[in-house]
Amino acid sequence: MLAILIEVFTALLTLAGLAYLLLALWGARDFNHYWRRRGLAAGCAPDVSILKPVKGVDPQMYAGLVSHCQQQYAGRFEILFGVSSLDDPAVAEIKRLQAEFPECAIRLIECSERLGTSGKVSNLIQMLRVASYEHVLINDSDIRVSPNYLTRVMGSFADSSVGMVTAPYIGRTAQSRPSLTLWSRLEALGISTDFMPGVLTARKLEGGIHFGLGSTLATSKAALAKAGGLESLVECLADDYEMGARIAAAGYRIELSAEVVETSVPAYTFRGFRDHQLRWARTVRDSRKLGYLGLAITYALPWAVMTCIASGFDLWSFTLLSVVLLARVSVALAVGVGVLRDGQVLRDLWLLPLRDFFGLVFWLWSFAGDTIVWRGERFHLRGGRLHRA
């Protein structure tokens, strides 16, 4: 009887996962059709301040900084870099950037105050005080963008109901060993074939995006003030998610841009991969509690394999596994290649089962504690807020 119950349980989870994969395909199709119909609003190019908090020098960071200086944008823009100390190694890179692009308005801001647990948000508050323009765009230090990034992102503000624009992203790995590790490949594959399909599914089911992604947070000072300001986020780990959620709650619409940006994936060891995955998992767990519980069904492939084992490898279970595998690969290609244009997905498609098994393991592991490691510091996460360990 116990064996039958386990078989039924895993089969039901597999079917639920298959339904999710079909929804993810629907979400990807809807996103592509939306941007084909809508297009880019011509003539909308508001002046914008780009706020980039930096700490240390990340892999490929300088190439990402250069890409922001090469924007083909009709409006005016400035780039503000915030550091907690002028002794930070990133300062030399910023000065190098100023020398290489003297025509760009680049400012280095020393953010000497520590206004809360999150050093990143603390720096952003101090940078916002001196930003020249009403519109601001926040993204991470290692983000790399196309020359049309500002044009495509800021063009969405032609619609007065839009209070924030966020953007999908891919993880860019090194091209060869030793920096191209198995764990960095699994990280990048997860972004394009697991995380972003979830975002597109949420967009379809919830009638739009109601949160932000740290790859791009474009908004206005007025929308931020109405949402409670950056000060209200200074104890939050998921500041990008919360910023978007609060702007949406303030009555604004959030737009998910068709512009895809890149983030650099380090040459992870297993430990680094584990720490990052647990930080992400526990962040989502505290930000979207009900949604995170439902995340278990998205791992259809592991559940299908377990169903095969539980059924004693009956023929019907192999049929179900085959259908699930086809759907999972279809989602990976539709989102990873069709929406995100991430060629790495084709390179690492064979790793998809391993990535999904790790995803399920980390989902379970995330409930075993509340400790996270963030830029070398350990914190306890309680109710979405950071506490020093």
XYZ file of C-alpha atoms in Angstrom:
389
model
C 0.000 0.000 0.000
C 2.832 2.412 0.862
C 4.509 1.713 -2.497
C 1.245 2.458 -4.326
C 0.782 5.720 -2.394
C 4.320 6.837 -3.276
C 3.726 5.949 -6.919
C 0.461 7.915 -7.017
C 2.055 10.855 -5.181
C 5.015 11.186 -7.568
C 2.768 10.659 -10.613
C 0.448 13.487 -9.500
C 3.431 15.790 -8.945
C 4.740 14.857 -12.382
C 1.399 15.691 -14.014
C 1.260 18.987 -12.126
C 4.790 19.718 -13.358
C 3.772 18.907 -16.908
C 0.874 21.366 -16.619
C 3.337 24.007 -15.394
C 5.636 23.407 -18.371
C 2.700 23.945 -20.736
C 1.873 27.184 -18.911
C 5.512 28.274 -19.269
C 5.303 27.723 -23.041
C 2.094 29.763 -23.094
C 3.803 32.546 -21.097
C 6.754 32.652 -23.506
C 4.438 32.801 -26.518
C 2.370 35.584 -24.933
C 5.488 37.639 -24.116
C 6.801 37.425 -27.690
C 3.403 38.295 -29.180
C 3.003 41.267 -26.817
C 6.236 42.894 -27.942
C 5.582 42.162 -31.613
C 2.225 43.971 -31.337
C 3.393 46.793 -29.118
C 6.747 47.766 -30.553
C 8.808 50.644 -29.138
C 7.256 54.034 -28.414
C 9.006 56.507 -30.729
C 10.240 59.805 -29.329
C 10.185 58.868 -25.631
C 13.693 59.286 -24.209
C 13.520 60.886 -20.747
C 16.749 62.041 -19.139
C 17.959 59.379 -16.721
C 20.488 58.847 -13.947
C 22.019 55.359 -13.883
C 22.816 54.313 -10.312
C 25.388 51.548 -9.890
C 26.449 50.572 -6.358
C 29.811 48.807 -6.530
C 31.908 46.804 -4.103
C 35.117 45.197 -5.264
C 35.882 44.121 -8.821
C 33.676 41.403 -10.308
C 34.663 39.217 -13.292
C 34.016 41.037 -16.572
C 32.841 44.100 -14.632
C 34.773 46.616 -16.699
C 33.284 45.375 -19.986
C 29.846 45.855 -18.445
C 30.695 49.399 -17.368
C 31.971 50.238 -20.849
C 28.722 49.013 -22.400
C 26.795 51.621 -20.376
C 29.012 54.379 -21.754
C 28.345 53.364 -25.367
C 24.613 54.045 -25.357
C 22.953 55.375 -28.512
C 20.319 57.369 -26.651
C 18.397 60.477 -27.657
C 18.038 61.768 -24.092
C 20.669 62.822 -21.600
C 22.072 60.303 -19.140
C 24.626 60.195 -16.350
C 26.242 57.271 -14.553
C 26.708 57.449 -10.787
C 28.926 54.892 -9.037
C 28.488 54.526 -5.299
C 31.252 53.101 -3.090
C 31.313 52.811 0.681
C 34.988 53.797 0.762
C 37.399 55.410 -1.668
C 39.807 52.586 -0.805
C 37.548 50.120 -2.622
C 39.360 48.381 -5.544
C 36.488 49.386 -7.840
C 37.525 53.055 -7.600
C 40.525 52.471 -9.899
C 38.231 50.905 -12.516
C 35.831 53.850 -12.361
C 38.651 56.363 -12.789
C 39.876 54.341 -15.755
C 36.376 54.535 -17.211
C 36.244 58.330 -16.723
C 39.553 58.681 -18.564
C 38.408 56.437 -21.432
C 35.017 58.139 -21.859
C 35.486 61.836 -21.004
C 32.335 62.702 -22.990
C 30.153 60.685 -20.577
C 28.811 62.209 -17.381
C 30.388 59.793 -14.894
C 30.469 60.569 -11.185
C 31.997 58.692 -8.275
C 30.013 59.056 -5.045
C 31.494 58.148 -1.686
C 28.638 56.754 0.416
C 30.214 56.967 3.841
C 27.026 56.431 5.864
C 25.803 52.931 6.728
C 22.042 53.381 6.886
C 21.034 49.758 7.487
C 22.003 46.128 7.071
C 22.027 46.235 3.262
C 25.117 48.126 2.164
C 23.805 48.165 -1.404
C 20.549 49.941 -0.523
C 22.395 52.242 1.871
C 24.604 53.366 -1.024
C 21.612 53.754 -3.341
C 19.887 56.117 -0.897
C 22.950 58.360 -0.831
C 23.348 58.237 -4.620
C 19.700 59.103 -5.209
C 20.121 62.311 -3.210
C 22.575 63.673 -5.790
C 21.060 62.204 -8.977
C 20.429 64.959 -11.519
C 17.344 63.593 -13.284
C 13.816 62.570 -12.337
C 14.128 59.113 -13.874
C 16.627 56.677 -12.392
C 17.847 53.263 -13.505
C 19.454 50.861 -11.026
C 21.374 47.753 -12.022
C 24.208 45.607 -10.721
C 27.877 46.318 -11.345
C 28.441 43.300 -13.615
C 25.493 43.885 -15.967
C 26.427 44.154 -19.651
C 23.997 45.815 -22.075
C 23.534 46.556 -25.780
C 23.976 50.069 -27.258
C 20.165 50.344 -27.505
C 19.544 49.421 -23.879
C 18.405 52.831 -22.648
C 16.319 53.463 -25.771
C 14.392 50.220 -25.377
C 13.997 50.344 -21.601
C 13.158 54.026 -21.165
C 10.821 54.033 -24.173
C 8.225 52.223 -22.044
C 7.716 55.389 -19.984
C 5.717 56.820 -22.897
C 2.830 55.083 -21.114
C 2.095 57.214 -18.040
C 0.745 54.192 -16.133
C 4.204 52.573 -16.118
C 6.037 53.130 -12.843
C 8.881 50.679 -13.353
C 10.578 48.852 -16.206
C 12.572 45.715 -15.482
C 14.426 43.414 -17.868
C 15.077 39.700 -18.404
C 18.673 38.529 -18.253
C 20.996 35.659 -19.003
C 24.103 34.465 -17.166
C 27.227 34.661 -19.313
C 29.914 32.105 -18.470
C 33.539 32.014 -19.519
C 34.096 30.352 -22.880
C 36.793 27.882 -21.861
C 38.380 26.133 -18.905
C 39.485 26.580 -16.170
C 36.955 29.415 -15.631
C 34.205 27.425 -17.359
C 33.287 25.060 -14.529
C 30.402 22.621 -14.298
C 28.857 24.729 -11.537
C 28.999 27.969 -13.540
C 27.317 26.174 -16.450
C 24.551 24.891 -14.178
C 24.071 28.397 -12.772
C 23.698 29.987 -16.215
C 21.463 27.177 -17.451
C 19.183 27.628 -14.455
C 18.713 31.342 -15.139
C 17.618 30.831 -18.741
C 15.639 27.598 -18.426
C 14.289 27.636 -14.867
C 14.155 31.148 -13.389
C 13.086 33.120 -16.481
C 10.356 30.609 -17.509
C 8.980 31.095 -13.985
C 8.975 34.881 -14.469
C 7.108 34.604 -17.786
C 4.605 32.169 -16.280
C 3.952 34.545 -13.364
C 3.517 37.410 -15.832
C 0.837 35.461 -17.717
C -1.031 34.058 -14.712
C -0.964 37.281 -12.667
C -1.841 39.610 -15.523
C 1.537 41.313 -15.527
C 4.733 41.628 -13.523
C 4.377 42.747 -9.903
C 8.026 42.656 -8.873
C 11.408 43.831 -10.094
C 14.533 42.023 -11.299
C 17.917 43.351 -10.180
C 19.230 43.276 -13.747
C 17.273 46.496 -14.422
C 15.122 48.666 -12.159
C 14.109 51.771 -14.112
C 11.687 54.080 -12.321
C 11.179 57.700 -11.251
C 11.804 59.560 -8.030
C 8.072 60.260 -7.779
C 7.156 56.559 -8.047
C 9.815 55.635 -5.498
C 8.537 58.253 -3.049
C 4.940 57.068 -3.452
C 6.085 53.467 -2.809
C 7.780 54.420 0.470
C 11.239 55.332 -0.755
C 14.471 53.381 -0.742
C 14.738 53.859 3.025
C 12.002 51.254 3.521
C 14.176 48.638 1.758
C 17.381 49.054 3.729
C 16.884 45.863 5.769
C 15.647 43.776 2.819
C 17.721 41.207 0.961
C 15.328 41.031 -2.008
C 15.364 44.804 -2.493
C 14.759 44.454 -6.251
C 11.692 42.270 -5.740
C 10.354 44.493 -2.952
C 10.921 47.720 -4.874
C 8.821 46.418 -7.745
C 6.160 44.982 -5.439
C 5.772 48.289 -3.597
C 5.652 50.353 -6.782
C 2.957 47.996 -8.116
C 1.043 48.295 -4.813
C 1.223 52.088 -5.175
C -0.909 51.807 -8.327
C 1.719 51.771 -11.073
C 2.188 49.188 -13.805
C 5.472 47.311 -14.149
C 6.715 46.516 -17.638
C 8.963 43.572 -18.449
C 11.112 44.863 -21.303
C 12.019 42.802 -24.353
C 15.612 44.008 -23.923
C 17.757 41.160 -22.563
C 20.883 41.978 -20.550
C 23.798 39.818 -19.419
C 25.244 39.151 -15.992
C 28.647 37.566 -15.504
C 28.682 34.101 -13.895
C 31.816 33.465 -11.810
C 33.911 30.310 -12.080
C 31.928 28.708 -9.274
C 33.190 25.861 -7.144
C 30.473 23.643 -5.698
C 30.567 25.661 -2.479
C 30.080 28.957 -4.286
C 27.287 27.476 -6.387
C 25.605 26.077 -3.262
C 25.832 29.371 -1.344
C 24.394 31.352 -4.248
C 21.577 28.886 -4.889
C 20.592 28.806 -1.218
C 20.688 32.600 -1.000
C 18.424 32.851 -4.040
C 16.108 30.085 -2.785
C 15.720 31.539 0.710
C 15.206 35.009 -0.720
C 12.335 33.791 -2.908
C 11.001 31.676 -0.036
C 10.616 34.787 2.133
C 9.409 37.061 -0.698
C 6.764 34.829 -2.332
C 5.793 32.304 0.344
C 2.845 30.628 -1.418
C 4.490 30.787 -4.817
C 7.639 29.239 -3.383
C 5.728 26.275 -1.979
C 4.273 25.716 -5.437
C 7.754 25.817 -6.933
C 8.140 22.132 -6.048
C 5.862 21.082 -8.906
C 7.978 22.895 -11.488
C 10.649 20.181 -11.224
C 8.689 17.799 -13.413
C 11.696 15.879 -14.704
C 12.945 14.673 -11.288
C 9.399 13.738 -10.300
C 8.997 11.788 -13.553
C 12.201 9.837 -12.866
C 11.009 9.099 -9.324
C 7.685 7.925 -10.749
C 9.553 5.439 -12.959
C 11.393 4.088 -9.922
C 8.253 4.006 -7.741
C 6.257 2.148 -10.424
C 8.910 -0.518 -10.819
C 9.758 0.873 -14.277
C 6.312 0.154 -15.741
C 5.855 1.092 -19.387
C 3.326 3.854 -18.614
C 5.861 5.651 -16.402
C 8.435 5.687 -19.220
C 5.780 7.135 -21.519
C 5.105 9.876 -18.966
C 8.853 10.518 -18.588
C 9.198 10.853 -22.375
C 6.371 13.411 -22.568
C 7.807 15.408 -19.648
C 11.302 15.369 -21.164
C 9.908 16.670 -24.464
C 8.008 19.452 -22.670
C 11.034 20.386 -20.526
C 13.334 20.649 -23.534
C 10.672 22.651 -25.380
C 10.507 25.186 -22.521
C 14.305 25.429 -22.387
C 14.479 26.151 -26.117
C 11.399 28.416 -26.274
C 12.546 30.643 -23.409
C 16.317 30.191 -23.371
C 16.800 30.457 -27.125
C 13.524 31.895 -28.462
C 13.049 34.710 -25.921
C 16.486 35.266 -24.380
C 18.651 34.379 -27.413
C 21.034 32.507 -25.113
C 23.207 30.230 -27.249
C 24.714 28.675 -24.118
C 21.447 26.775 -23.650
C 22.199 24.708 -26.766
C 25.721 24.038 -25.503
C 24.527 22.829 -22.088
C 21.129 21.321 -22.898
C 22.397 17.855 -21.934
C 22.897 19.150 -18.362
C 19.185 19.974 -17.971
C 18.267 16.847 -15.924
C 21.189 17.446 -13.545
C 20.199 21.117 -13.176
C 16.609 20.185 -12.345
C 17.657 17.607 -9.749
C 19.877 20.198 -8.065
C 16.990 22.677 -8.207
C 14.721 20.295 -6.297
C 17.470 19.526 -3.767
C 18.072 23.222 -3.073
C 14.323 23.832 -2.807
C 14.147 21.228 -0.034
C 17.414 22.421 1.553
C 16.153 26.017 1.737
C 13.687 25.028 4.479
C 16.492 23.672 6.676
C 17.685 27.093 7.856
C 17.701 30.853 7.364
C 21.422 31.572 6.953
C 22.704 33.109 3.721
C 26.152 34.142 2.503
C 26.251 37.434 0.580
C 29.531 38.886 -0.720
C 31.488 37.045 1.950
C 29.206 38.114 4.843
C 26.842 35.790 6.718
C 23.308 36.883 7.565
C 20.153 35.427 9.028
C 17.047 36.015 6.915
C 13.810 36.478 8.854
C 10.615 37.755 7.271
C 12.570 38.969 4.252
C 14.859 41.121 6.432
C 18.574 40.761 6.990
C 20.136 40.265 10.416
C 23.850 39.895 10.917
C 24.827 36.347 11.856
